[in-house]
Coordinates of C-alpha atoms in Angstrom, one line a residue:
M16 CA -58.9 -48.1 94.9
K17 CA -60.9 -49.8 92.4
T18 CA -60.2 -53.7 91.7
I19 CA -61.5 -56.0 88.5
C20 CA -62.8 -59.2 89.1
L21 CA -62.3 -61.2 85.6
Y22 CA -64.0 -64.3 85.6
F23 CA -64.4 -67.0 82.8
E24 CA -66.6 -69.8 82.4
I25 CA -66.0 -73.3 80.8
H26 CA -69.0 -75.5 80.0
Q27 CA -69.1 -78.0 76.8
I28 CA -72.6 -78.9 75.0
I29 CA -73.1 -82.5 75.3
H30 CA -74.7 -83.1 71.8
L31 CA -77.7 -85.7 71.6
K32 CA -78.3 -87.9 68.4
R33 CA -81.3 -88.4 66.5
Y34 CA -83.4 -90.5 68.6
R35 CA -86.7 -92.0 67.3
C36 CA -89.6 -92.9 68.9
F37 CA -89.3 -96.6 68.0
D38 CA -85.8 -96.6 69.5
I39 CA -87.6 -96.2 73.1
G40 CA -86.9 -99.4 74.9
R41 CA -84.2 -100.6 72.5
D42 CA -81.5 -98.1 72.6
H43 CA -79.8 -96.4 75.5
Y44 CA -77.0 -94.5 74.3
Y45 CA -78.4 -91.1 73.5
Y46 CA -75.2 -89.1 72.5
D47 CA -73.6 -88.4 69.0
D48 CA -70.0 -88.9 69.9
Y49 CA -68.5 -87.7 66.6
E50 CA -69.9 -84.1 66.9
N51 CA -69.2 -84.2 70.6
D52 CA -65.4 -85.2 69.5
R53 CA -65.4 -82.4 66.5
S54 CA -66.9 -79.5 68.8
I55 CA -64.7 -79.7 71.6
T56 CA -61.4 -80.2 69.6
E57 CA -62.6 -77.2 67.4
I58 CA -63.1 -74.9 70.6
A59 CA -60.2 -76.0 72.5
E60 CA -57.5 -75.4 69.6
R61 CA -59.6 -71.8 68.4
S62 CA -60.4 -70.8 72.1
Y63 CA -59.3 -72.4 75.0
I64 CA -55.6 -73.4 74.4
P65 CA -54.8 -70.2 73.0
A66 CA -56.7 -67.9 75.7
L67 CA -55.2 -70.1 79.0
T68 CA -52.1 -69.6 77.2
T69 CA -52.5 -66.0 77.0
L70 CA -53.7 -66.1 81.0
I71 CA -50.6 -68.0 81.8
E72 CA -48.1 -65.6 80.2
M73 CA -50.1 -62.6 82.0
A74 CA -49.9 -64.2 85.4
K75 CA -46.1 -65.0 85.2
D76 CA -45.3 -61.5 83.4
N77 CA -47.2 -59.4 85.9
G78 CA -45.6 -60.9 89.0
G79 CA -48.9 -61.7 91.1
A80 CA -50.8 -58.4 90.1
F81 CA -52.9 -60.2 87.7
K82 CA -55.7 -62.4 89.2
V83 CA -58.5 -64.5 87.5
A84 CA -61.4 -66.5 88.3
L85 CA -62.3 -69.6 86.5
S86 CA -65.1 -72.2 86.6
L87 CA -65.7 -75.6 85.0
S88 CA -69.0 -77.8 84.5
G89 CA -68.5 -81.3 85.5
V90 CA -69.7 -82.4 82.0
G91 CA -67.5 -79.9 80.2
L92 CA -64.4 -81.5 82.5
E93 CA -65.3 -85.1 81.6
Q94 CA -65.3 -83.9 77.5
L95 CA -61.8 -82.1 78.0
E96 CA -60.3 -84.9 79.7
I97 CA -61.5 -87.5 77.0
H98 CA -60.8 -85.3 74.0
A99 CA -58.6 -82.1 74.8
P100 CA -56.4 -83.1 77.6
R101 CA -53.9 -80.1 76.6
V102 CA -56.5 -78.0 78.1
I103 CA -56.6 -79.7 81.2
E104 CA -52.6 -79.3 81.4
L105 CA -52.9 -75.6 80.7
L106 CA -55.4 -75.3 83.3
H107 CA -52.6 -77.3 86.0
E108 CA -50.1 -74.6 84.6
L109 CA -52.1 -71.6 85.6
N110 CA -53.1 -73.3 88.7
E111 CA -49.6 -73.5 89.5
T112 CA -49.0 -69.6 88.9
G113 CA -51.3 -69.0 92.2
C114 CA -53.1 -66.6 90.1
V115 CA -56.4 -68.1 89.7
E116 CA -59.2 -69.3 91.9
F117 CA -61.5 -72.4 90.8
L118 CA -65.2 -71.5 91.9
A119 CA -68.0 -74.1 92.4
E120 CA -70.8 -75.0 90.1
P121 CA -73.6 -77.5 89.4
Y122 CA -71.8 -80.6 87.8
S123 CA -74.2 -80.8 85.3
H124 CA -74.8 -77.1 84.5
G125 CA -78.4 -77.9 84.8
L126 CA -81.4 -76.2 86.5
S127 CA -81.6 -78.0 89.3
S128 CA -81.6 -75.2 91.5
M129 CA -85.0 -74.3 90.8
A130 CA -86.3 -77.5 90.8
N131 CA -85.0 -79.9 93.4
E132 CA -83.1 -78.8 96.3
D133 CA -81.3 -82.0 97.4
S134 CA -80.4 -82.6 93.7
F135 CA -79.0 -79.2 93.3
R136 CA -76.6 -79.6 96.7
E137 CA -75.6 -82.9 95.4
D138 CA -75.0 -81.6 92.2
V139 CA -72.6 -78.7 93.6
Q140 CA -71.0 -81.0 95.9
R141 CA -70.2 -83.5 93.4
M142 CA -68.5 -80.4 91.4
C143 CA -66.9 -79.2 94.8
T144 CA -65.0 -82.6 95.1
K145 CA -63.9 -82.9 91.4
I146 CA -62.0 -79.5 91.9
Q147 CA -60.6 -80.5 95.1
Q148 CA -59.4 -83.8 93.2
V149 CA -58.2 -82.2 89.9
F150 CA -56.9 -78.8 91.0
G151 CA -56.3 -79.3 94.8
Q152 CA -58.7 -76.2 96.0
T153 CA -61.8 -76.2 97.8
P154 CA -64.2 -73.6 96.2
K155 CA -65.4 -71.0 98.6
V156 CA -67.4 -68.9 96.0
F157 CA -70.3 -70.4 93.7
R158 CA -71.7 -69.1 90.5
N159 CA -74.5 -70.9 89.1
S160 CA -75.4 -72.3 85.8
S161 CA -75.7 -69.1 83.6
L162 CA -75.6 -66.9 87.0
I163 CA -79.1 -67.9 87.9
Y164 CA -80.1 -66.5 91.2
D165 CA -82.7 -65.6 93.7
N166 CA -83.5 -65.0 97.1
E167 CA -84.0 -68.9 97.9
I168 CA -81.1 -70.0 95.8
G169 CA -79.0 -67.7 97.7
G170 CA -79.9 -68.9 100.8
I171 CA -79.4 -72.6 99.8
V172 CA -75.9 -71.6 99.1
A173 CA -75.4 -69.7 102.0
D174 CA -76.4 -72.9 103.9
M175 CA -73.9 -74.7 102.1
G176 CA -71.0 -72.9 103.3
F177 CA -70.1 -70.9 100.7
K178 CA -68.7 -67.4 101.2
G179 CA -70.5 -65.6 98.2
M180 CA -71.7 -65.8 94.9
L181 CA -71.3 -64.1 91.4
T182 CA -74.7 -63.4 89.7
E183 CA -75.7 -60.7 87.1
G184 CA -76.0 -57.2 87.7
A185 CA -79.7 -56.9 86.1
K186 CA -81.3 -53.7 85.7
H187 CA -84.7 -54.6 86.9
V188 CA -83.1 -55.7 89.8
L189 CA -80.6 -53.0 90.8
G190 CA -82.6 -50.2 89.8
W191 CA -80.5 -47.1 90.4
K192 CA -77.8 -48.8 92.4
S193 CA -74.5 -49.9 90.8
P194 CA -73.1 -53.0 90.3
H195 CA -69.8 -51.8 91.2
Y196 CA -70.0 -52.6 94.7
V197 CA -70.3 -55.8 97.3
Y198 CA -73.9 -57.0 98.3
H199 CA -75.6 -59.7 100.1
C200 CA -78.1 -62.2 99.9
A201 CA -81.7 -60.7 101.2
Y202 CA -82.3 -64.5 102.9
N203 CA -79.1 -64.7 104.6
P204 CA -76.6 -61.8 105.0
D205 CA -73.4 -64.2 105.2
L206 CA -73.7 -64.7 101.7
K207 CA -72.1 -61.9 99.8
L208 CA -72.6 -61.0 96.2
L209 CA -70.6 -60.0 93.0
L210 CA -72.7 -58.6 90.3
R211 CA -71.8 -58.6 86.8
D212 CA -71.6 -55.3 84.9
F213 CA -73.0 -56.7 81.8
K214 CA -72.4 -53.4 79.4
L215 CA -68.5 -53.8 80.1
S216 CA -68.2 -57.8 79.9
D217 CA -70.5 -57.3 76.8
D218 CA -68.2 -55.0 75.2
I219 CA -65.6 -57.8 74.8
S220 CA -67.7 -60.9 74.4
L221 CA -70.2 -59.3 72.0
R222 CA -69.1 -56.7 70.5
F223 CA -65.5 -56.4 70.3
S224 CA -65.1 -57.3 66.8
N225 CA -68.1 -55.5 65.2
P226 CA -66.9 -52.9 62.9
E227 CA -70.6 -51.5 63.0
W228 CA -70.3 -51.0 67.0
S229 CA -69.8 -47.2 67.5
E230 CA -66.6 -47.8 69.5
Y231 CA -64.9 -49.8 67.3
P232 CA -61.8 -50.7 67.1
L233 CA -61.5 -51.1 71.0
F234 CA -58.1 -50.8 72.5
A235 CA -57.0 -51.5 76.2
D236 CA -56.1 -48.1 77.1
K237 CA -59.3 -46.7 76.4
Y238 CA -61.3 -49.7 77.9
M239 CA -59.3 -48.8 81.2
E240 CA -60.6 -45.4 81.0
W241 CA -64.1 -46.6 81.0
V242 CA -63.3 -48.7 84.2
A243 CA -61.3 -46.0 85.9
A244 CA -64.5 -43.1 84.8
G245 CA -67.0 -44.3 87.8
P246 CA -66.9 -42.5 90.9
K247 CA -64.4 -43.1 93.2
E248 CA -66.1 -44.9 95.8
E249 CA -67.2 -47.5 93.6
Q250 CA -65.2 -50.7 94.9
V251 CA -65.0 -53.5 91.9
V252 CA -65.9 -53.8 88.4
N253 CA -67.1 -57.4 87.6
I254 CA -65.9 -59.0 84.0
F255 CA -67.6 -62.4 83.8
M256 CA -67.9 -64.2 80.5
E257 CA -67.6 -67.5 78.9
L258 CA -63.7 -68.4 77.9
S259 CA -64.9 -69.2 74.3
A260 CA -65.6 -65.8 74.0
L261 CA -61.7 -65.3 73.4
G262 CA -61.7 -67.0 69.9
M263 CA -65.4 -68.4 68.9
A264 CA -67.5 -65.1 69.7
Q265 CA -64.6 -63.1 68.8
P266 CA -62.1 -64.5 66.4
L267 CA -58.3 -64.5 67.1
S268 CA -57.6 -62.5 64.0
S269 CA -59.8 -59.4 65.8
N270 CA -56.5 -59.2 68.2
I271 CA -58.9 -60.2 71.3
L272 CA -56.1 -61.7 72.8
E273 CA -53.5 -58.9 72.3
F274 CA -56.2 -56.7 74.0
I275 CA -56.8 -58.8 77.1
K276 CA -53.0 -59.2 77.4
A277 CA -53.0 -55.6 77.6
L278 CA -55.5 -55.1 80.4
P279 CA -52.9 -55.5 83.3
A280 CA -50.5 -53.0 82.1
C281 CA -53.2 -50.2 81.3
A282 CA -54.8 -50.8 84.7
K283 CA -51.7 -50.3 86.8
E284 CA -51.5 -46.9 85.0
K285 CA -54.9 -46.1 86.6
G286 CA -53.9 -47.3 89.8
I287 CA -56.5 -50.2 89.3
T288 CA -55.6 -53.8 90.6
F289 CA -57.0 -57.4 89.8
S290 CA -58.6 -59.5 92.7
T291 CA -59.9 -62.9 92.8
P292 CA -63.9 -63.3 94.1
T293 CA -62.7 -64.6 97.4
E294 CA -60.3 -61.8 98.2
I295 CA -63.0 -59.4 97.3
F296 CA -65.1 -60.9 99.9
T297 CA -62.2 -61.1 102.5
N298 CA -61.5 -57.5 102.0
L299 CA -64.4 -55.7 101.4
K300 CA -67.9 -55.4 103.5
S301 CA -71.3 -55.4 101.9
V302 CA -72.9 -52.0 101.4
D303 CA -76.4 -53.4 101.1
Q304 CA -78.8 -56.3 100.4
V305 CA -80.1 -57.4 96.7
D306 CA -83.6 -58.4 97.0
V307 CA -84.3 -61.0 94.3
P308 CA -87.7 -62.5 94.4
Y309 CA -87.5 -64.1 90.7
P310 CA -84.7 -66.0 88.9
M311 CA -82.5 -63.7 87.2
S312 CA -79.5 -64.8 84.5
W313 CA -77.0 -63.4 82.5
V314 CA -78.7 -64.5 79.4
D315 CA -81.3 -62.2 76.6
E316 CA -82.1 -58.5 77.2
E317 CA -84.7 -59.9 79.9
R318 CA -81.8 -61.2 82.0
D319 CA -84.4 -63.9 83.3
V320 CA -84.8 -67.9 82.8
S321 CA -87.2 -67.3 79.9
C322 CA -84.6 -68.8 77.5
W323 CA -85.2 -72.0 79.1
L324 CA -88.5 -72.2 80.6
G325 CA -90.2 -69.6 78.5
N326 CA -92.8 -71.7 76.7
V327 CA -95.1 -74.7 77.2
M328 CA -92.5 -77.4 75.7
Q329 CA -89.9 -76.5 78.0
R330 CA -91.7 -76.5 81.0
E331 CA -93.1 -79.6 80.2
A332 CA -89.6 -81.4 79.5
F333 CA -88.4 -79.5 82.8
H334 CA -91.0 -81.4 85.1
K335 CA -90.6 -84.6 83.3
L336 CA -87.1 -84.8 83.8
Y337 CA -87.1 -83.6 87.5
S338 CA -90.3 -85.6 88.1
V339 CA -87.7 -88.9 88.9
A340 CA -85.3 -86.2 90.8
D341 CA -85.4 -88.5 94.1
R342 CA -85.8 -91.9 92.3
V343 CA -82.3 -90.8 90.4
R344 CA -80.7 -89.8 93.7
I345 CA -81.2 -93.1 95.3
C346 CA -79.8 -94.9 92.3
N347 CA -76.4 -96.6 92.2
D348 CA -76.3 -97.2 88.4
R349 CA -73.1 -95.6 87.0
R350 CA -74.8 -94.9 83.5
I351 CA -77.9 -93.7 85.0
K352 CA -76.5 -91.3 87.2
Q353 CA -74.4 -90.1 84.0
D354 CA -77.2 -89.9 81.5
W355 CA -79.0 -87.7 84.2
D356 CA -76.2 -85.0 84.2
Y357 CA -76.1 -84.9 80.6
L358 CA -79.9 -84.4 80.2
Q359 CA -80.0 -81.9 82.8
A360 CA -77.5 -79.8 80.8
S361 CA -79.5 -76.2 80.4
N362 CA -78.6 -76.3 76.5
N363 CA -81.4 -79.0 76.1
F364 CA -84.0 -76.4 77.1
R365 CA -82.2 -73.5 75.4
F366 CA -82.6 -75.6 72.2
M367 CA -86.4 -75.7 72.7
T368 CA -87.2 -71.7 73.0
T369 CA -88.9 -69.9 70.7
K370 CA -88.1 -66.2 71.5
E371 CA -86.5 -64.2 69.2
T372 CA -83.1 -63.1 70.8
G373 CA -81.3 -61.0 68.3
V374 CA -78.4 -63.2 69.0
G375 CA -77.9 -66.2 66.8
L376 CA -78.9 -69.4 68.5
N377 CA -76.8 -72.4 67.0
R378 CA -79.6 -75.5 67.2
G379 CA -76.8 -78.2 66.2
I380 CA -78.9 -81.3 64.6
Y381 CA -82.2 -79.6 65.2
D382 CA -84.3 -77.8 62.5
S383 CA -86.7 -76.1 65.2
P384 CA -87.5 -75.8 68.4
Y385 CA -90.3 -78.6 68.1
D386 CA -87.7 -80.9 66.7
A387 CA -85.5 -80.4 69.6
F388 CA -88.5 -80.9 71.9
T389 CA -89.7 -84.2 70.3
N390 CA -86.0 -85.6 70.1
Y391 CA -85.3 -84.6 73.7
M392 CA -88.7 -86.2 74.8
N393 CA -87.9 -89.2 73.4
I394 CA -84.8 -89.6 75.0
L395 CA -86.3 -88.9 78.2
G396 CA -89.1 -91.3 77.5
D397 CA -86.4 -94.1 77.3
F398 CA -84.4 -92.6 80.3
I399 CA -87.5 -92.4 82.9
S400 CA -88.4 -96.2 81.9
R401 CA -84.9 -97.3 83.1
V402 CA -85.1 -95.3 86.4
E403 CA -88.8 -97.0 87.0
S404 CA -87.6 -100.1 86.2
L405 CA -85.6 -99.7 89.4
Y406 CA -87.8 -97.8 91.1
P407 CA -91.5 -98.2 90.1
V408 CA -94.0 -95.9 89.7
D409 CA -96.3 -97.6 92.2
M410 CA -93.4 -97.5 94.9
D411 CA -95.6 -95.4 97.4
N412 CA -94.2 -92.1 98.5
E413 CA -93.7 -93.6 102.2
E414 CA -91.4 -96.1 100.9
L415 CA -89.6 -93.8 98.6
S416 CA -89.4 -91.3 101.6
S417 CA -87.6 -94.0 104.0
L418 CA -85.2 -94.8 101.6
L419 CA -84.4 -91.0 101.0
T420 CA -83.8 -90.6 104.9
T421 CA -81.8 -93.8 105.3
I422 CA -79.6 -92.5 102.4
K423 CA -79.2 -88.8 103.9
N424 CA -78.8 -90.3 107.3
Q425 CA -75.9 -92.5 106.0
E426 CA -74.4 -89.5 104.1
E427 CA -74.4 -87.5 107.4
E428 CA -73.2 -90.6 109.4
L429 CA -70.2 -90.4 106.8
V430 CA -69.6 -86.5 106.9
Q431 CA -69.4 -87.4 111.0
L432 CA -66.8 -90.3 110.6
N433 CA -64.8 -88.7 108.0
E434 CA -64.5 -85.5 110.4
E435 CA -63.4 -88.0 113.4
V436 CA -61.0 -89.7 111.0
S437 CA -59.6 -86.2 109.9
K438 CA -59.3 -85.0 113.8
L439 CA -57.4 -88.5 114.7
R440 CA -55.2 -88.1 111.7
A441 CA -54.3 -84.6 113.0
E442 CA -53.7 -85.5 116.5
L443 CA -51.3 -88.7 115.6
K444 CA -49.6 -86.3 113.2
K445 CA -49.1 -83.5 116.1
A446 CA -48.0 -86.8 118.5
D447 CA -45.4 -88.1 115.6
A448 CA -44.2 -84.7 115.1
E449 CA -43.5 -84.2 119.2
A450 CA -41.8 -87.4 119.8
P451 CA -38.7 -86.7 118.5
A452 CA -38.4 -83.4 120.8
K453 CA -39.3 -85.4 123.8
K454 CA -36.6 -87.9 123.0
T455 CA -33.6 -85.5 122.2
T456 CA -34.5 -83.2 125.6
R457 CA -34.7 -86.5 128.1
K458 CA -31.6 -86.5 130.3
P459 CA -29.2 -89.2 130.1
T460 CA -29.2 -91.8 132.7
A461 CA -26.2 -92.6 134.5
K462 CA -25.0 -96.0 133.4
K463 CA -24.4 -99.0 135.8
S464 CA -21.0 -100.0 136.2
T465 CA -20.5 -103.4 134.8
A466 CA -17.3 -104.0 136.8
K467 CA -17.1 -106.9 138.8
K468 CA -16.6 -106.2 142.5
P469 CA -13.8 -108.7 144.3
A470 CA -14.4 -111.1 146.3
D471 CA -13.9 -111.0 149.8
K472 CA -11.1 -113.0 151.4

């Protein structure tokens, strides 16, 4: 029996403002608040609110048969909390249906997995903590920014304790293999992988409303026939996309939400179910490893990382940013930490691309990739000077290494202490529960007579 893994990503771009070279050292605020408010309000009203409302209705109408997975970036979640709290309310309502699994991803939606392992681990752990605090779920499955994955990243993710990971079913990696099976990491077989079916995913997220598409108009029953048409032994069909595809890339006037809402009924007719990633990893075994020596992603035709690191400007900005990664990690300045999250976000590098992708790229305030590079590097120059004022460049490697080691030891000690506290609390709770039982089963003792013995005459 086939099952569908339906997954949506929620991430919100943090727009930078125009920042001139003479602002360096004078202005430490880098963001266009008006544009951030305007853009997230628009996407919430046109996409997130109607899309989440539809998913909630699907979960309630199908008696637990419909399942969906979501992941949010930390920077996106922060913006929703400030500018679009209604979206957070709907996410809670969806969570209460018991039909959604929240996945982990880097808090910053950045590229730290390819630059600095310690920063990457911290980025992911902070997002896990945020998901636990907001939604009460502890993520067991991970997805990297834009599904970036290679063997080394998979090994790190496995070492962090995740059960599985989502990534792209790129043809240059799979070759003759089908994405419709569970695979595992080449460096650690304990990490299972779900590979995106990019054709079926892009049919919805990119082509659905295109009247020039040969399959236009697409209806749910026809789409489910495509899903069912594969070999019977194929286990799972992974349909991954951004939630903003429902309402932004594909306008509501195209009836995209009616199409999505009809999928469960059409799937049921074909004997196809819906499952969360954790359910799939629990119930299905891996059929083989996937060897990915170089990073792949779900972006552009190449399915690689060239849209972020494909030219000299992007690589210069990338290496410059992560040159201070270790110093930022030991920093306790809240503003620097927040700026670090926002400057890591992958869209900052995407704006600098010189590739012809065939898909329209909105560069926001920038006239060209060179304009984006100049503005970002001005901001980065000020940011790095702030970091170096706390931890100067002349701080030798030995001193910096000593600080990092101390912090790492403290983190490990805190983890051990938290485990001990949790263990003691469990024992105390158990003792409290057993105490009343012992009290009720205790045999009553004979009462001593209080009558006075008559005196001898």
